[in-house]
Amino acid sequence: MSTQLNGKIALVTGGTSGIGLATAQELVEQGARVFITGRRQAELDAAVERIGSSATGIRADASVMADLDAVFAQIAKSAGRLDILFANAGGGDMLPLGAITEEHFDRIFATNVRGVLFTVQKALPLLVNGASIILTGSTTSVKGTASFSVYSASKAAVRNFARSWALDLQGRGIRVNVVSPGPVRTPGLGDLVPDEHRQGLFDALAAQVPLGRLGEPQEIGKVVAFLASDASSFINGAELFVDGGMAQI
């Protein structure tokens, strides 16, 4: 067991599956105490059971301000501070230009943009000086993707949040970085298409990756843990692509 994050207090939003769950597991493995959020209580309970006694689940929807207030009130009461914030809650589905609805736009931006903004802003009183904030981006922040423009635009917004917030927070020594995964084998990726097309989607995406495969959630979790740790103490305002080379070549 690594002790890189011994004694650190972390919050992972959207921590019940995929990248969020894998990251919470990695942070705990490195010695942190982790709070995770999720919208569904049953999934939250199952995730906490998987992570173990160093995890606490708080039911919350990142797009609902009252839920966020309750999250930080509970962390304030039981831990008193935050050293690491992984604002990961988000998602999206596919609609081509011409078929985009107000509901589609509002739902994706509510979680991916407004939710990330207010998660970070409401965390500020709890974040210690020198804390690390990590936001979940995507290779779509720099690449066009057919039928995925609203999600892609939301992740481009997240990318710029990190640039601007690194300046806003420079007086406190708080670092803000973005981890941008390529295609990763998560439930969310599979849910983009009907079950019978899932393997076809995975194969098509893997073919676009120079390493020739999808990423695994644990691979993203290790990079988030690196950005959370003192090993990355001079990395700030950056977008770190964890994409097998997909957006780099």
PDB file of C-alpha atoms in Angstrom, residues 23-186:
ATOM      1  CA  THR A  23     -10.116   6.890  -8.484  1.00  0.00           C
ATOM      2  CA  ALA A  24     -11.697   6.693  -5.035  1.00  0.00           C
ATOM      3  CA  GLN A  25     -10.222   3.191  -4.654  1.00  0.00           C
ATOM      4  CA  GLU A  26      -6.776   4.447  -5.711  1.00  0.00           C
ATOM      5  CA  LEU A  27      -6.877   7.425  -3.329  1.00  0.00           C
ATOM      6  CA  VAL A  28      -7.791   5.135  -0.432  1.00  0.00           C
ATOM      7  CA  GLU A  29      -5.041   2.724  -1.419  1.00  0.00           C
ATOM      8  CA  GLN A  30      -2.591   5.609  -1.165  1.00  0.00           C
ATOM      9  CA  GLY A  31      -3.746   6.491   2.331  1.00  0.00           C
ATOM     10  CA  ALA A  32      -6.518   9.059   1.870  1.00  0.00           C
ATOM     11  CA  ARG A  33      -9.911   9.213   3.521  1.00  0.00           C
ATOM     12  CA  VAL A  34     -12.452   9.634   0.729  1.00  0.00           C
ATOM     13  CA  PHE A  35     -15.974  11.002   0.481  1.00  0.00           C
ATOM     14  CA  ILE A  36     -17.857   9.992  -2.666  1.00  0.00           C
ATOM     15  CA  THR A  37     -21.119  11.274  -4.088  1.00  0.00           C
ATOM     16  CA  GLY A  38     -23.655   9.651  -6.361  1.00  0.00           C
ATOM     17  CA  ARG A  39     -27.280  10.195  -7.259  1.00  0.00           C
ATOM     18  CA  ARG A  40     -28.560   6.705  -6.459  1.00  0.00           C
ATOM     19  CA  GLN A  41     -28.367   5.406  -2.908  1.00  0.00           C
ATOM     20  CA  ALA A  42     -28.098   1.704  -3.812  1.00  0.00           C
ATOM     21  CA  GLU A  43     -25.125   2.309  -6.121  1.00  0.00           C
ATOM     22  CA  LEU A  44     -23.549   4.577  -3.525  1.00  0.00           C
ATOM     23  CA  ASP A  45     -23.841   1.923  -0.826  1.00  0.00           C
ATOM     24  CA  ALA A  46     -22.351  -0.715  -3.140  1.00  0.00           C
ATOM     25  CA  ALA A  47     -19.420   1.565  -4.030  1.00  0.00           C
ATOM     26  CA  VAL A  48     -18.653   2.327  -0.378  1.00  0.00           C
ATOM     27  CA  GLU A  49     -18.685  -1.393   0.362  1.00  0.00           C
ATOM     28  CA  ARG A  50     -16.193  -1.993  -2.469  1.00  0.00           C
ATOM     29  CA  ILE A  51     -13.864   0.812  -1.401  1.00  0.00           C
ATOM     30  CA  GLY A  52     -13.904  -0.080   2.293  1.00  0.00           C
ATOM     31  CA  SER A  53     -13.964   1.636   5.661  1.00  0.00           C
ATOM     32  CA  SER A  54     -11.992   4.703   4.516  1.00  0.00           C
ATOM     33  CA  ALA A  55     -14.894   5.751   2.258  1.00  0.00           C
ATOM     34  CA  THR A  56     -18.056   7.665   3.121  1.00  0.00           C
ATOM     35  CA  GLY A  57     -20.944   7.960   0.664  1.00  0.00           C
ATOM     36  CA  ILE A  58     -23.151  11.049   0.412  1.00  0.00           C
ATOM     37  CA  ARG A  59     -26.184  10.940  -1.865  1.00  0.00           C
ATOM     38  CA  ALA A  60     -26.086  14.033  -4.051  1.00  0.00           C
ATOM     39  CA  ASP A  61     -26.764  15.288  -7.554  1.00  0.00           C
ATOM     40  CA  ALA A  62     -23.958  17.671  -8.568  1.00  0.00           C
ATOM     41  CA  SER A  63     -26.405  19.837 -10.507  1.00  0.00           C
ATOM     42  CA  VAL A  64     -28.572  20.509  -7.426  1.00  0.00           C
ATOM     43  CA  MET A  65     -27.253  23.328  -5.251  1.00  0.00           C
ATOM     44  CA  ALA A  66     -28.963  22.141  -2.043  1.00  0.00           C
ATOM     45  CA  ASP A  67     -27.360  18.704  -2.496  1.00  0.00           C
ATOM     46  CA  LEU A  68     -23.921  20.294  -2.821  1.00  0.00           C
ATOM     47  CA  ASP A  69     -24.510  22.365   0.309  1.00  0.00           C
ATOM     48  CA  ALA A  70     -25.405  19.183   2.201  1.00  0.00           C
ATOM     49  CA  VAL A  71     -22.243  17.440   0.944  1.00  0.00           C
ATOM     50  CA  PHE A  72     -19.938  20.160   2.197  1.00  0.00           C
ATOM     51  CA  ALA A  73     -21.829  20.523   5.473  1.00  0.00           C
ATOM     52  CA  GLN A  74     -21.283  16.817   6.146  1.00  0.00           C
ATOM     53  CA  ILE A  75     -17.578  16.972   5.219  1.00  0.00           C
ATOM     54  CA  ALA A  76     -17.117  20.068   7.399  1.00  0.00           C
ATOM     55  CA  LYS A  77     -18.712  18.280  10.335  1.00  0.00           C
ATOM     56  CA  SER A  78     -16.897  14.956  10.050  1.00  0.00           C
ATOM     57  CA  ALA A  79     -13.497  15.945   8.606  1.00  0.00           C
ATOM     58  CA  GLY A  80     -13.198  19.720   8.945  1.00  0.00           C
ATOM     59  CA  ARG A  81     -11.231  20.222   5.743  1.00  0.00           C
ATOM     60  CA  LEU A  82     -10.491  19.005   2.202  1.00  0.00           C
ATOM     61  CA  ASP A  83      -7.048  18.402   0.705  1.00  0.00           C
ATOM     62  CA  ILE A  84      -8.180  16.917  -2.612  1.00  0.00           C
ATOM     63  CA  LEU A  85     -11.225  17.640  -4.758  1.00  0.00           C
ATOM     64  CA  PHE A  86     -11.915  15.511  -7.823  1.00  0.00           C
ATOM     65  CA  ALA A  87     -14.872  17.178  -9.559  1.00  0.00           C
ATOM     66  CA  ASN A  88     -15.726  14.212 -11.719  1.00  0.00           C
ATOM     67  CA  ALA A  89     -19.532  13.984 -11.830  1.00  0.00           C
ATOM     68  CA  GLY A  90     -20.729  14.374 -15.396  1.00  0.00           C
ATOM     69  CA  GLY A  91     -21.836  12.619 -18.516  1.00  0.00           C
ATOM     70  CA  GLY A  92     -23.606  13.047 -21.783  1.00  0.00           C
ATOM     71  CA  ASP A  93     -25.345  11.336 -24.648  1.00  0.00           C
ATOM     72  CA  MET A  94     -25.284  11.695 -28.403  1.00  0.00           C
ATOM     73  CA  LEU A  95     -27.459  13.888 -30.623  1.00  0.00           C
ATOM     74  CA  PRO A  96     -26.435  15.343 -33.997  1.00  0.00           C
ATOM     75  CA  LEU A  97     -26.823  19.010 -34.856  1.00  0.00           C
ATOM     76  CA  GLY A  98     -30.393  19.385 -36.077  1.00  0.00           C
ATOM     77  CA  ALA A  99     -31.760  17.077 -33.385  1.00  0.00           C
ATOM     78  CA  ILE A 100     -30.388  18.805 -30.249  1.00  0.00           C
ATOM     79  CA  THR A 101     -33.094  19.694 -27.739  1.00  0.00           C
ATOM     80  CA  GLU A 102     -33.171  22.236 -24.941  1.00  0.00           C
ATOM     81  CA  GLU A 103     -33.479  19.350 -22.474  1.00  0.00           C
ATOM     82  CA  HIS A 104     -30.322  17.709 -23.867  1.00  0.00           C
ATOM     83  CA  PHE A 105     -28.337  20.939 -23.629  1.00  0.00           C
ATOM     84  CA  ASP A 106     -29.633  21.959 -20.202  1.00  0.00           C
ATOM     85  CA  ARG A 107     -29.102  18.525 -18.646  1.00  0.00           C
ATOM     86  CA  ILE A 108     -25.504  18.139 -19.843  1.00  0.00           C
ATOM     87  CA  PHE A 109     -24.450  21.701 -19.006  1.00  0.00           C
ATOM     88  CA  ALA A 110     -26.221  21.528 -15.627  1.00  0.00           C
ATOM     89  CA  THR A 111     -23.973  18.701 -14.464  1.00  0.00           C
ATOM     90  CA  ASN A 112     -20.795  19.084 -16.515  1.00  0.00           C
ATOM     91  CA  VAL A 113     -20.433  22.869 -16.315  1.00  0.00           C
ATOM     92  CA  ARG A 114     -22.687  24.425 -13.658  1.00  0.00           C
ATOM     93  CA  GLY A 115     -22.226  21.416 -11.353  1.00  0.00           C
ATOM     94  CA  VAL A 116     -18.433  21.543 -11.650  1.00  0.00           C
ATOM     95  CA  LEU A 117     -18.377  25.304 -11.082  1.00  0.00           C
ATOM     96  CA  PHE A 118     -20.452  25.218  -7.920  1.00  0.00           C
ATOM     97  CA  THR A 119     -18.815  22.042  -6.602  1.00  0.00           C
ATOM     98  CA  VAL A 120     -15.482  23.853  -6.672  1.00  0.00           C
ATOM     99  CA  GLN A 121     -16.830  27.191  -5.438  1.00  0.00           C
ATOM    100  CA  LYS A 122     -18.716  25.675  -2.507  1.00  0.00           C
ATOM    101  CA  ALA A 123     -15.610  23.609  -1.587  1.00  0.00           C
ATOM    102  CA  LEU A 124     -13.372  26.670  -1.240  1.00  0.00           C
ATOM    103  CA  PRO A 125     -13.974  27.304   2.478  1.00  0.00           C
ATOM    104  CA  LEU A 126     -12.981  23.698   3.250  1.00  0.00           C
ATOM    105  CA  LEU A 127      -9.996  23.453   0.890  1.00  0.00           C
ATOM    106  CA  VAL A 128      -6.685  23.895   2.679  1.00  0.00           C
ATOM    107  CA  ASN A 129      -3.993  26.157   1.250  1.00  0.00           C
ATOM    108  CA  GLY A 130      -1.936  24.021  -1.129  1.00  0.00           C
ATOM    109  CA  ALA A 131      -4.873  21.733  -1.918  1.00  0.00           C
ATOM    110  CA  SER A 132      -5.256  20.026  -5.287  1.00  0.00           C
ATOM    111  CA  ILE A 133      -8.359  20.346  -7.480  1.00  0.00           C
ATOM    112  CA  ILE A 134      -8.723  17.967 -10.413  1.00  0.00           C
ATOM    113  CA  LEU A 135     -11.472  18.329 -13.005  1.00  0.00           C
ATOM    114  CA  THR A 136     -12.567  15.623 -15.439  1.00  0.00           C
ATOM    115  CA  GLY A 137     -12.169  16.746 -19.026  1.00  0.00           C
ATOM    116  CA  SER A 138     -12.120  14.687 -22.203  1.00  0.00           C
ATOM    117  CA  THR A 139     -10.225  14.333 -25.463  1.00  0.00           C
ATOM    118  CA  THR A 140     -13.369  15.922 -26.936  1.00  0.00           C
ATOM    119  CA  SER A 141     -12.120  19.260 -25.568  1.00  0.00           C
ATOM    120  CA  VAL A 142      -9.637  19.341 -28.468  1.00  0.00           C
ATOM    121  CA  LYS A 143     -11.177  16.957 -31.037  1.00  0.00           C
ATOM    122  CA  GLY A 144     -14.439  17.135 -32.933  1.00  0.00           C
ATOM    123  CA  THR A 145     -16.825  14.244 -32.444  1.00  0.00           C
ATOM    124  CA  ALA A 146     -19.928  13.763 -34.594  1.00  0.00           C
ATOM    125  CA  SER A 147     -23.234  13.853 -32.665  1.00  0.00           C
ATOM    126  CA  PHE A 148     -21.400  14.764 -29.458  1.00  0.00           C
ATOM    127  CA  SER A 149     -21.100  18.527 -29.726  1.00  0.00           C
ATOM    128  CA  VAL A 150     -22.924  19.511 -26.525  1.00  0.00           C
ATOM    129  CA  TYR A 151     -20.871  17.167 -24.365  1.00  0.00           C
ATOM    130  CA  SER A 152     -17.696  18.254 -26.158  1.00  0.00           C
ATOM    131  CA  ALA A 153     -18.494  21.936 -25.600  1.00  0.00           C
ATOM    132  CA  SER A 154     -19.133  21.264 -21.913  1.00  0.00           C
ATOM    133  CA  LYS A 155     -15.685  19.688 -21.562  1.00  0.00           C
ATOM    134  CA  ALA A 156     -14.048  22.595 -23.397  1.00  0.00           C
ATOM    135  CA  ALA A 157     -15.661  24.850 -20.779  1.00  0.00           C
ATOM    136  CA  VAL A 158     -14.222  22.691 -17.985  1.00  0.00           C
ATOM    137  CA  ARG A 159     -10.786  22.975 -19.586  1.00  0.00           C
ATOM    138  CA  ASN A 160     -10.948  26.755 -19.414  1.00  0.00           C
ATOM    139  CA  PHE A 161     -12.219  26.715 -15.843  1.00  0.00           C
ATOM    140  CA  ALA A 162      -8.863  25.197 -14.833  1.00  0.00           C
ATOM    141  CA  ARG A 163      -6.881  27.912 -16.620  1.00  0.00           C
ATOM    142  CA  SER A 164      -8.869  30.716 -15.011  1.00  0.00           C
ATOM    143  CA  TRP A 165      -9.225  29.194 -11.544  1.00  0.00           C
ATOM    144  CA  ALA A 166      -5.482  28.520 -11.320  1.00  0.00           C
ATOM    145  CA  LEU A 167      -5.133  32.320 -11.466  1.00  0.00           C
ATOM    146  CA  ASP A 168      -8.029  32.991  -9.075  1.00  0.00           C
ATOM    147  CA  LEU A 169      -6.506  30.665  -6.480  1.00  0.00           C
ATOM    148  CA  GLN A 170      -2.818  31.443  -6.877  1.00  0.00           C
ATOM    149  CA  GLY A 171      -2.731  33.344  -3.586  1.00  0.00           C
ATOM    150  CA  ARG A 172      -3.661  30.139  -1.741  1.00  0.00           C
ATOM    151  CA  GLY A 173      -1.263  27.815  -3.544  1.00  0.00           C
ATOM    152  CA  ILE A 174      -4.181  25.666  -4.704  1.00  0.00           C
ATOM    153  CA  ARG A 175      -3.453  23.825  -7.944  1.00  0.00           C
ATOM    154  CA  VAL A 176      -6.189  23.209 -10.529  1.00  0.00           C
ATOM    155  CA  ASN A 177      -5.645  20.655 -13.271  1.00  0.00           C
ATOM    156  CA  VAL A 178      -7.713  18.690 -15.764  1.00  0.00           C
ATOM    157  CA  VAL A 179      -7.383  14.989 -16.485  1.00  0.00           C
ATOM    158  CA  SER A 180      -8.752  14.262 -19.958  1.00  0.00           C
ATOM    159  CA  PRO A 181      -9.393  10.590 -20.649  1.00  0.00           C
ATOM    160  CA  GLY A 182      -9.707   9.086 -24.078  1.00  0.00           C
ATOM    161  CA  PRO A 183     -12.160   6.202 -24.525  1.00  0.00           C
ATOM    162  CA  VAL A 184     -12.264   4.241 -21.265  1.00  0.00           C
ATOM    163  CA  ARG A 185     -14.111   0.989 -20.599  1.00  0.00           C
ATOM    164  CA  THR A 186     -16.812   2.381 -18.299  1.00  0.00           C
TER     165      THR A 186
END
